[in-house]
CSV table of C-alpha atoms in Angstrom, one decimal:
chain,number,residue,atom,x,y,z
A,1,UNK,CA,73.1,-59.5,54.8
A,2,UNK,CA,76.6,-58.1,55.1
A,3,UNK,CA,77.4,-54.4,55.6
A,4,UNK,CA,80.0,-51.9,56.7
A,5,UNK,CA,80.3,-50.4,60.1
A,6,UNK,CA,79.9,-46.6,60.3
A,7,UNK,CA,80.1,-44.1,63.1
A,8,UNK,CA,77.9,-41.1,63.6
A,9,UNK,CA,78.9,-37.8,65.3
A,10,UNK,CA,78.4,-39.3,68.7
A,11,UNK,CA,80.7,-42.2,67.8
A,12,UNK,CA,77.8,-44.7,67.9
A,13,UNK,CA,78.3,-47.7,65.6
A,14,UNK,CA,75.8,-48.3,62.8
A,15,UNK,CA,75.8,-51.1,60.3
A,16,UNK,CA,75.2,-49.9,56.8
A,17,UNK,CA,73.7,-52.6,54.6
A,18,UNK,CA,75.5,-53.4,51.4
A,19,UNK,CA,72.7,-52.1,49.2
A,20,UNK,CA,72.7,-48.8,51.0
A,21,UNK,CA,76.5,-48.5,50.9
A,22,UNK,CA,76.5,-48.0,47.1
A,23,UNK,CA,73.8,-45.4,47.5
A,24,UNK,CA,75.7,-43.6,50.2
A,25,UNK,CA,78.9,-43.6,48.1
A,26,UNK,CA,76.9,-42.2,45.2
A,27,UNK,CA,75.5,-39.4,47.4
A,28,UNK,CA,79.1,-38.6,48.6
A,29,UNK,CA,80.3,-38.6,45.1
A,30,UNK,CA,77.5,-36.3,43.9
A,31,UNK,CA,78.2,-34.0,46.9
A,32,UNK,CA,81.9,-33.9,45.9
A,33,UNK,CA,81.1,-33.1,42.3
A,34,UNK,CA,78.7,-30.4,43.5
A,35,UNK,CA,81.5,-28.9,45.7
A,36,UNK,CA,83.9,-29.0,42.8
A,37,UNK,CA,81.3,-27.2,40.6
A,38,UNK,CA,80.7,-24.6,43.3
A,39,UNK,CA,84.5,-24.0,43.7
A,40,UNK,CA,84.7,-23.6,39.9
A,41,UNK,CA,81.8,-21.2,39.9
A,42,UNK,CA,83.4,-19.3,42.8
A,43,UNK,CA,86.6,-18.9,40.8
A,44,UNK,CA,84.7,-17.8,37.7
A,45,UNK,CA,82.7,-15.4,39.8
A,46,UNK,CA,85.9,-13.9,41.3
A,47,UNK,CA,87.3,-13.5,37.8
A,48,UNK,CA,84.1,-11.7,36.6
A,49,UNK,CA,84.1,-9.5,39.7
A,50,UNK,CA,87.8,-8.6,39.0
A,51,UNK,CA,86.9,-7.8,35.4
A,52,UNK,CA,84.0,-5.6,36.5
A,53,UNK,CA,86.3,-3.8,39.0
A,54,UNK,CA,88.9,-3.3,36.3
A,55,UNK,CA,86.3,-1.9,33.9
A,56,UNK,CA,84.9,0.4,36.6
A,57,UNK,CA,88.4,1.7,37.3
A,58,UNK,CA,89.1,2.3,33.6
A,59,UNK,CA,85.7,4.0,33.2
A,60,UNK,CA,86.4,6.2,36.2
A,61,UNK,CA,89.8,7.2,34.8
A,62,UNK,CA,88.2,8.0,31.5
A,63,UNK,CA,85.5,10.0,33.2
A,64,UNK,CA,88.0,12.0,35.2
A,65,UNK,CA,90.1,12.6,32.1
A,66,UNK,CA,87.0,13.7,30.2
A,67,UNK,CA,86.0,16.0,33.0
A,68,UNK,CA,89.5,17.6,33.1
A,69,UNK,CA,89.5,18.1,29.3
A,70,UNK,CA,86.0,19.5,29.4
A,71,UNK,CA,87.1,21.9,32.2
A,72,UNK,CA,90.1,23.2,30.1
A,73,UNK,CA,87.9,23.5,27.0
A,74,UNK,CA,85.2,25.3,28.9
A,75,UNK,CA,87.5,28.1,30.0
A,76,UNK,CA,87.9,29.2,26.4
A,77,UNK,CA,84.1,29.2,25.7
A,78,UNK,CA,81.4,31.8,26.4
A,79,UNK,CA,79.4,31.6,29.6
A,80,UNK,CA,76.5,29.8,27.8
A,81,UNK,CA,78.9,27.2,26.4
A,82,UNK,CA,80.4,26.8,29.8
A,83,UNK,CA,76.9,26.1,31.3
A,84,UNK,CA,76.1,23.7,28.5
A,85,UNK,CA,79.4,21.8,29.2
A,86,UNK,CA,78.5,21.6,32.9
A,87,UNK,CA,75.1,20.2,31.9
A,88,UNK,CA,76.7,17.6,29.7
A,89,UNK,CA,79.1,16.6,32.4
A,90,UNK,CA,76.2,16.1,34.8
A,91,UNK,CA,74.3,14.1,32.2
A,92,UNK,CA,77.4,11.9,31.7
A,93,UNK,CA,77.7,11.4,35.5
A,94,UNK,CA,74.1,10.4,35.7
A,95,UNK,CA,74.5,8.0,32.8
A,96,UNK,CA,77.6,6.6,34.5
A,97,UNK,CA,75.5,6.2,37.7
A,98,UNK,CA,72.8,4.5,35.7
A,99,UNK,CA,75.2,2.1,34.0
A,100,UNK,CA,76.8,1.4,37.4
A,101,UNK,CA,73.3,0.7,38.9
A,102,UNK,CA,72.5,-1.6,36.0
A,103,UNK,CA,75.7,-3.5,36.6
A,104,UNK,CA,75.0,-3.7,40.3
A,105,UNK,CA,71.5,-5.0,39.6
A,106,UNK,CA,72.9,-7.6,37.1
A,107,UNK,CA,75.4,-8.7,39.8
A,108,UNK,CA,72.6,-9.1,42.3
A,109,UNK,CA,70.6,-11.1,39.8
A,110,UNK,CA,73.6,-13.4,39.2
A,111,UNK,CA,73.9,-13.8,43.0
A,112,UNK,CA,70.2,-14.6,43.4
A,113,UNK,CA,70.5,-17.2,40.6
A,114,UNK,CA,73.5,-18.8,42.3
A,115,UNK,CA,71.6,-18.9,45.6
A,116,UNK,CA,68.6,-20.5,43.8
A,117,UNK,CA,70.8,-23.0,42.0
A,118,UNK,CA,72.6,-23.9,45.2
A,119,UNK,CA,69.4,-24.5,47.1
A,120,UNK,CA,68.1,-26.6,44.2
A,121,UNK,CA,71.3,-28.6,44.0
A,122,UNK,CA,71.3,-29.2,47.8
A,123,UNK,CA,67.6,-30.2,47.7
A,124,UNK,CA,68.3,-32.6,44.8
A,125,UNK,CA,71.4,-34.1,46.5
A,126,UNK,CA,70.1,-34.3,50.0
A,127,UNK,CA,66.3,-34.1,49.5
A,128,UNK,CA,63.7,-32.2,51.5
A,129,UNK,CA,63.6,-28.4,52.0
């Protein structure tokens, strides 16, 4: 049967049978499609991360502005109202921390899913573990 000559990493010549040549080309094509998909996912992930960073920055600005306004308002209130305002500020900070933690957990879950999908895709493309 006819075939193509191929070279391995040690520059040894191998003859790839014609029927295996098509299969090898399909594997290379699948790997290229997988790489394109990963690059697209990476770009999308970068955009999502940028949006999350932008949202975090906006939230931090709003939080700082709210704390500043709360501080100005508290100066005109009684001591008890001042203490209540401090308590609400702390609660808002804790809620912000909670939301930030939820966002971080969500990001880790997305990352773990990507890792699992990548491993699955590599296994499907190249076989084995």
